[in-house]
Short mmCIF file of C-alpha atoms and ligand atoms in Angstrom, two decimals:
data_model
loop_
_atom_site.label_atom_id
_atom_site.label_comp_id
_atom_site.label_asym_id
_atom_site.label_seq_id
_atom_site.Cartn_x
_atom_site.Cartn_y
_atom_site.Cartn_z
CA MET A 18 21.68 39.65 -26.17
CA LYS A 19 24.73 39.63 -23.91
CA TYR A 20 25.83 36.56 -21.93
CA LEU A 21 27.31 36.29 -18.45
CA VAL A 22 28.67 32.88 -17.56
CA ALA A 23 29.31 32.20 -13.86
CA ASN A 24 31.99 29.53 -13.71
CA TRP A 25 32.08 28.25 -10.15
CA LYS A 26 34.86 25.77 -10.90
CA ALA A 27 35.37 23.31 -8.01
CA HIS A 28 33.93 25.63 -5.39
CA LYS A 29 30.92 25.30 -3.07
CA SER A 30 29.31 22.60 -0.97
CA VAL A 31 25.62 21.74 -1.37
CA GLU A 32 24.87 23.99 1.58
CA GLU A 33 26.89 26.90 0.17
CA THR A 34 25.14 26.51 -3.17
CA GLY A 35 21.74 26.88 -1.48
CA GLN A 36 22.98 29.92 0.46
CA TRP A 37 24.29 31.55 -2.72
CA TRP A 38 20.93 31.09 -4.40
CA ASN A 39 18.97 32.42 -1.40
CA ILE A 40 20.88 35.69 -1.44
CA PHE A 41 21.00 35.94 -5.22
CA SER A 42 17.31 35.21 -5.86
CA GLN A 43 16.12 37.82 -3.38
CA LYS A 44 17.60 40.62 -5.46
CA TYR A 45 18.00 39.24 -8.96
CA GLN A 46 15.93 41.00 -11.60
CA ALA A 47 16.03 39.67 -15.12
CA LYS A 48 17.27 42.07 -17.78
CA GLU A 49 15.77 41.78 -21.20
CA ASN A 50 19.08 41.70 -23.05
CA LEU A 51 21.08 39.63 -20.62
CA GLN A 52 21.27 35.86 -20.35
CA ILE A 53 22.90 34.46 -17.21
CA ILE A 54 24.45 31.02 -17.42
CA ILE A 55 25.46 29.36 -14.14
CA ALA A 56 28.01 26.56 -14.16
CA PRO A 57 28.21 24.74 -10.82
CA SER A 58 29.88 21.35 -10.15
CA PHE A 59 28.25 18.32 -11.74
CA SER A 60 27.01 17.25 -8.31
CA HIS A 61 25.03 20.48 -7.81
CA LEU A 62 23.46 20.75 -11.26
CA SER A 63 20.09 19.24 -10.31
CA LEU A 64 19.89 21.34 -7.17
CA VAL A 65 20.56 24.57 -9.07
CA LYS A 66 18.21 23.54 -11.86
CA ASN A 67 15.40 23.13 -9.33
CA LEU A 68 16.21 26.42 -7.64
CA MET A 69 16.22 28.36 -10.92
CA ARG A 70 12.94 26.92 -12.17
CA GLY A 71 10.67 29.69 -13.45
CA VAL A 72 13.33 32.40 -13.07
CA LYS A 73 13.80 34.40 -16.25
CA ASN A 74 16.96 34.60 -18.34
CA ILE A 75 18.99 32.13 -16.33
CA SER A 76 20.20 28.82 -17.64
CA LEU A 77 22.53 26.08 -16.55
CA ALA A 78 25.90 24.86 -17.82
CA ALA A 79 28.17 21.95 -17.00
CA GLN A 80 31.90 22.70 -16.74
CA ASP A 81 32.95 19.67 -18.77
CA LEU A 82 31.72 16.34 -20.06
CA SER A 83 33.22 12.98 -20.91
CA GLN A 84 35.09 12.37 -24.15
CA PHE A 85 33.33 8.97 -24.18
CA ASN A 86 29.81 8.18 -25.13
CA GLU A 87 27.63 6.13 -22.77
CA GLY A 88 29.36 2.97 -21.59
CA ASP A 89 31.52 1.34 -18.92
CA TYR A 90 33.51 4.42 -17.85
CA THR A 91 33.21 4.60 -14.08
CA GLY A 92 33.05 8.12 -12.78
CA GLU A 93 32.47 9.83 -16.11
CA VAL A 94 29.64 12.25 -16.84
CA THR A 95 28.52 11.88 -20.42
CA ALA A 96 26.78 14.22 -22.81
CA LYS A 97 23.84 11.83 -22.72
CA ALA A 98 23.67 12.12 -18.92
CA LEU A 99 23.57 15.90 -19.23
CA GLN A 100 20.95 16.09 -21.96
CA GLY A 101 17.81 17.69 -20.59
CA LEU A 102 19.65 18.81 -17.46
CA VAL A 103 21.84 21.59 -18.84
CA GLU A 104 21.57 23.82 -21.86
CA TYR A 105 25.29 24.60 -22.16
CA VAL A 106 28.62 22.95 -21.53
CA ILE A 107 31.98 24.68 -21.06
CA LEU A 108 34.72 22.77 -22.88
CA GLY A 109 38.48 23.10 -23.05
CA HIS A 110 38.92 25.42 -20.08
CA SER A 111 42.62 26.12 -19.50
CA GLU A 112 42.45 24.39 -16.12
CA ARG A 113 41.21 21.22 -17.84
CA ARG A 114 44.02 21.51 -20.36
CA GLN A 115 46.59 22.12 -17.62
CA TYR A 116 45.57 19.72 -14.86
CA PHE A 117 43.71 17.01 -16.78
CA ALA A 118 45.85 16.80 -19.90
CA GLU A 119 43.04 17.74 -22.25
CA THR A 120 44.15 18.17 -25.83
CA ASN A 121 42.56 19.79 -28.85
CA GLN A 122 41.74 16.25 -29.96
CA THR A 123 39.87 15.19 -26.83
CA ILE A 124 38.10 18.55 -26.76
CA ALA A 125 36.98 18.04 -30.36
CA LYS A 126 35.45 14.68 -29.35
CA LYS A 127 33.63 16.39 -26.51
CA VAL A 128 32.25 19.08 -28.81
CA GLU A 129 30.99 16.39 -31.16
CA LEU A 130 29.26 14.48 -28.36
CA ALA A 131 27.78 17.66 -26.93
CA HIS A 132 26.20 18.46 -30.28
CA ILE A 133 24.88 14.92 -30.75
CA TYR A 134 23.04 15.38 -27.45
CA GLU A 135 21.91 18.90 -28.30
CA LEU A 136 24.04 20.73 -25.76
CA LYS A 137 25.34 24.19 -26.65
CA THR A 138 29.09 24.49 -26.40
CA ILE A 139 31.26 27.22 -24.90
CA LEU A 140 34.79 26.50 -26.12
CA CYS A 141 37.59 28.15 -24.13
CA LEU A 142 40.76 29.19 -25.92
CA ARG A 143 43.93 30.40 -24.18
CA GLY A 144 45.26 31.88 -27.40
CA ASN A 145 46.35 30.80 -30.85
CA GLU A 146 47.95 27.63 -29.48
CA ASP A 147 44.45 26.20 -29.04
CA VAL A 148 42.34 25.05 -31.96
CA LEU A 149 39.05 26.73 -32.73
CA ILE A 150 36.52 24.01 -33.46
CA SER A 151 33.94 25.13 -35.96
CA GLY A 152 30.29 24.95 -35.05
CA VAL A 153 30.65 25.78 -31.35
CA GLU A 154 27.98 28.17 -30.13
CA MET A 155 30.42 30.34 -28.19
CA VAL A 156 34.14 30.88 -28.02
CA ALA A 157 35.51 32.20 -24.73
CA TYR A 158 38.94 33.78 -24.99
CA GLU A 159 40.67 33.23 -21.68
CA PRO A 160 44.37 34.12 -21.68
CA VAL A 161 46.07 32.19 -18.86
CA GLY A 162 47.81 35.23 -17.37
CA ALA A 163 44.43 36.90 -16.87
CA ILE A 164 42.67 34.06 -15.06
CA GLY A 165 42.37 34.56 -11.31
CA THR A 166 45.21 37.09 -11.25
CA GLY A 167 43.45 40.45 -11.26
CA ASN A 168 45.23 41.23 -14.53
CA ASN A 169 42.31 41.32 -16.92
CA GLN A 170 43.41 41.62 -20.52
CA PRO A 171 42.79 45.07 -22.03
CA LEU A 172 40.00 45.32 -24.58
CA ASN A 173 42.33 46.15 -27.49
CA LYS A 174 44.31 42.93 -26.90
CA VAL A 175 41.11 40.91 -26.68
CA LEU A 176 39.89 42.36 -29.97
CA GLU A 177 43.30 41.76 -31.55
CA PHE A 178 42.97 38.07 -30.71
CA LYS A 179 39.42 38.00 -32.00
CA GLN A 180 40.66 39.25 -35.37
CA THR A 181 42.79 36.12 -35.73
CA LEU A 182 39.77 33.79 -35.46
CA SER A 183 37.38 32.61 -38.15
CA LEU A 184 34.38 32.62 -35.88
CA GLY A 185 31.59 31.95 -38.35
CA ASP A 186 28.38 32.09 -36.32
CA SER A 187 30.06 31.51 -32.95
CA LYS A 188 29.60 34.20 -30.36
CA PHE A 189 32.71 35.68 -28.77
CA LEU A 190 33.18 35.95 -25.00
CA TYR A 191 36.07 37.16 -22.88
CA GLY A 192 37.10 35.71 -19.50
CA GLY A 193 39.87 36.49 -17.04
CA SER A 194 39.57 38.60 -13.87
CA VAL A 195 36.30 40.18 -14.94
CA ASN A 196 34.56 42.14 -12.19
CA ASP A 197 31.96 44.88 -11.79
CA ALA A 198 34.62 47.58 -12.19
CA ASN A 199 36.06 46.43 -15.52
CA LEU A 200 33.11 44.72 -17.20
CA SER A 201 31.84 47.78 -19.01
CA ASP A 202 35.19 48.01 -20.87
CA TYR A 203 34.19 44.83 -22.68
CA LEU A 204 30.45 45.13 -23.01
CA GLN A 205 30.48 48.61 -24.49
CA THR A 206 31.39 47.11 -27.85
CA GLU A 207 29.18 45.00 -30.09
CA GLN A 208 32.26 42.91 -30.77
CA ILE A 209 32.03 41.09 -27.46
CA ASP A 210 28.92 39.05 -26.79
CA GLY A 211 29.58 38.23 -23.19
CA LEU A 212 31.89 37.42 -20.32
CA LEU A 213 32.97 34.38 -18.42
CA VAL A 214 33.29 35.20 -14.75
CA GLY A 215 35.10 32.94 -12.29
CA GLY A 216 36.11 34.31 -8.90
CA ALA A 217 33.73 37.26 -8.97
CA SER A 218 30.72 34.98 -9.45
CA LEU A 219 31.28 33.03 -6.23
CA ASN A 220 29.87 35.75 -4.03
CA PRO A 221 26.20 36.40 -4.85
CA GLU A 222 26.35 40.09 -3.88
CA GLN A 223 29.34 40.60 -6.14
CA PHE A 224 27.70 38.73 -8.98
CA LEU A 225 24.58 40.88 -8.57
CA ARG A 226 26.78 43.98 -8.85
CA ILE A 227 28.19 42.57 -12.05
CA ILE A 228 24.68 42.09 -13.43
CA ALA A 229 23.76 45.62 -12.39
CA ALA A 230 26.80 46.97 -14.23
CA VAL A 231 25.85 45.36 -17.56
P1 PGA B 21 38.43 34.46 -13.11
O1 PGA B 21 38.21 33.07 -13.88
O2 PGA B 21 37.24 35.32 -13.40
O3 PGA B 21 38.49 34.06 -11.67
O4 PGA B 21 39.69 35.05 -13.62
C1 PGA B 21 37.70 33.04 -15.17
C2 PGA B 21 37.69 31.63 -15.67
O5 PGA B 21 38.68 30.92 -15.54
O6 PGA B 21 36.67 31.17 -16.23
#
């Protein structure tokens, strides 16, 4: 099974989310060996969950969760709040580390809470400066220079980084400027279980082309 994670980041209104789905669902055909994971904003999770009901090989992810358990933390979205709503959660994305001062320590707390509430974790690592937390379901290698730049990291460099990790049972994903033209570089090898796609997942036609290219 290969995995394609669509990370929408802080894009899309409610209306745009519905439009994306309308276009996507008209042409989407499930592939036996491909699991799609869509990660919209917290505010659109229920909407997308309802839209994807009954559609094969698509599941939902949150892009983050609170480092705190349930309690008086105004504005936070906890693992408990996400239980039953999403299957996966992306943790430690480089943008969270950069703009929201997330540390390996806070990310470790989030992983722990996610697992208490039975959420599968996709841990993003920028490189060896970030700590691999054991027990995560997936590790997504996302070198900063490759994110949103068009400079996807060549396969040999990605595999070089993978060699440095003690992955245990965690699956290994790559992310950073993945599109329909370069995706086959990564998925041709058994060594890479999937891809995290940002910009190229925002347009449903483009995302469908990516699926077609798998
Ligand atoms: P990108 O983003 O595909 O736009 O480079 C990937 C990511 O940050 O998850």
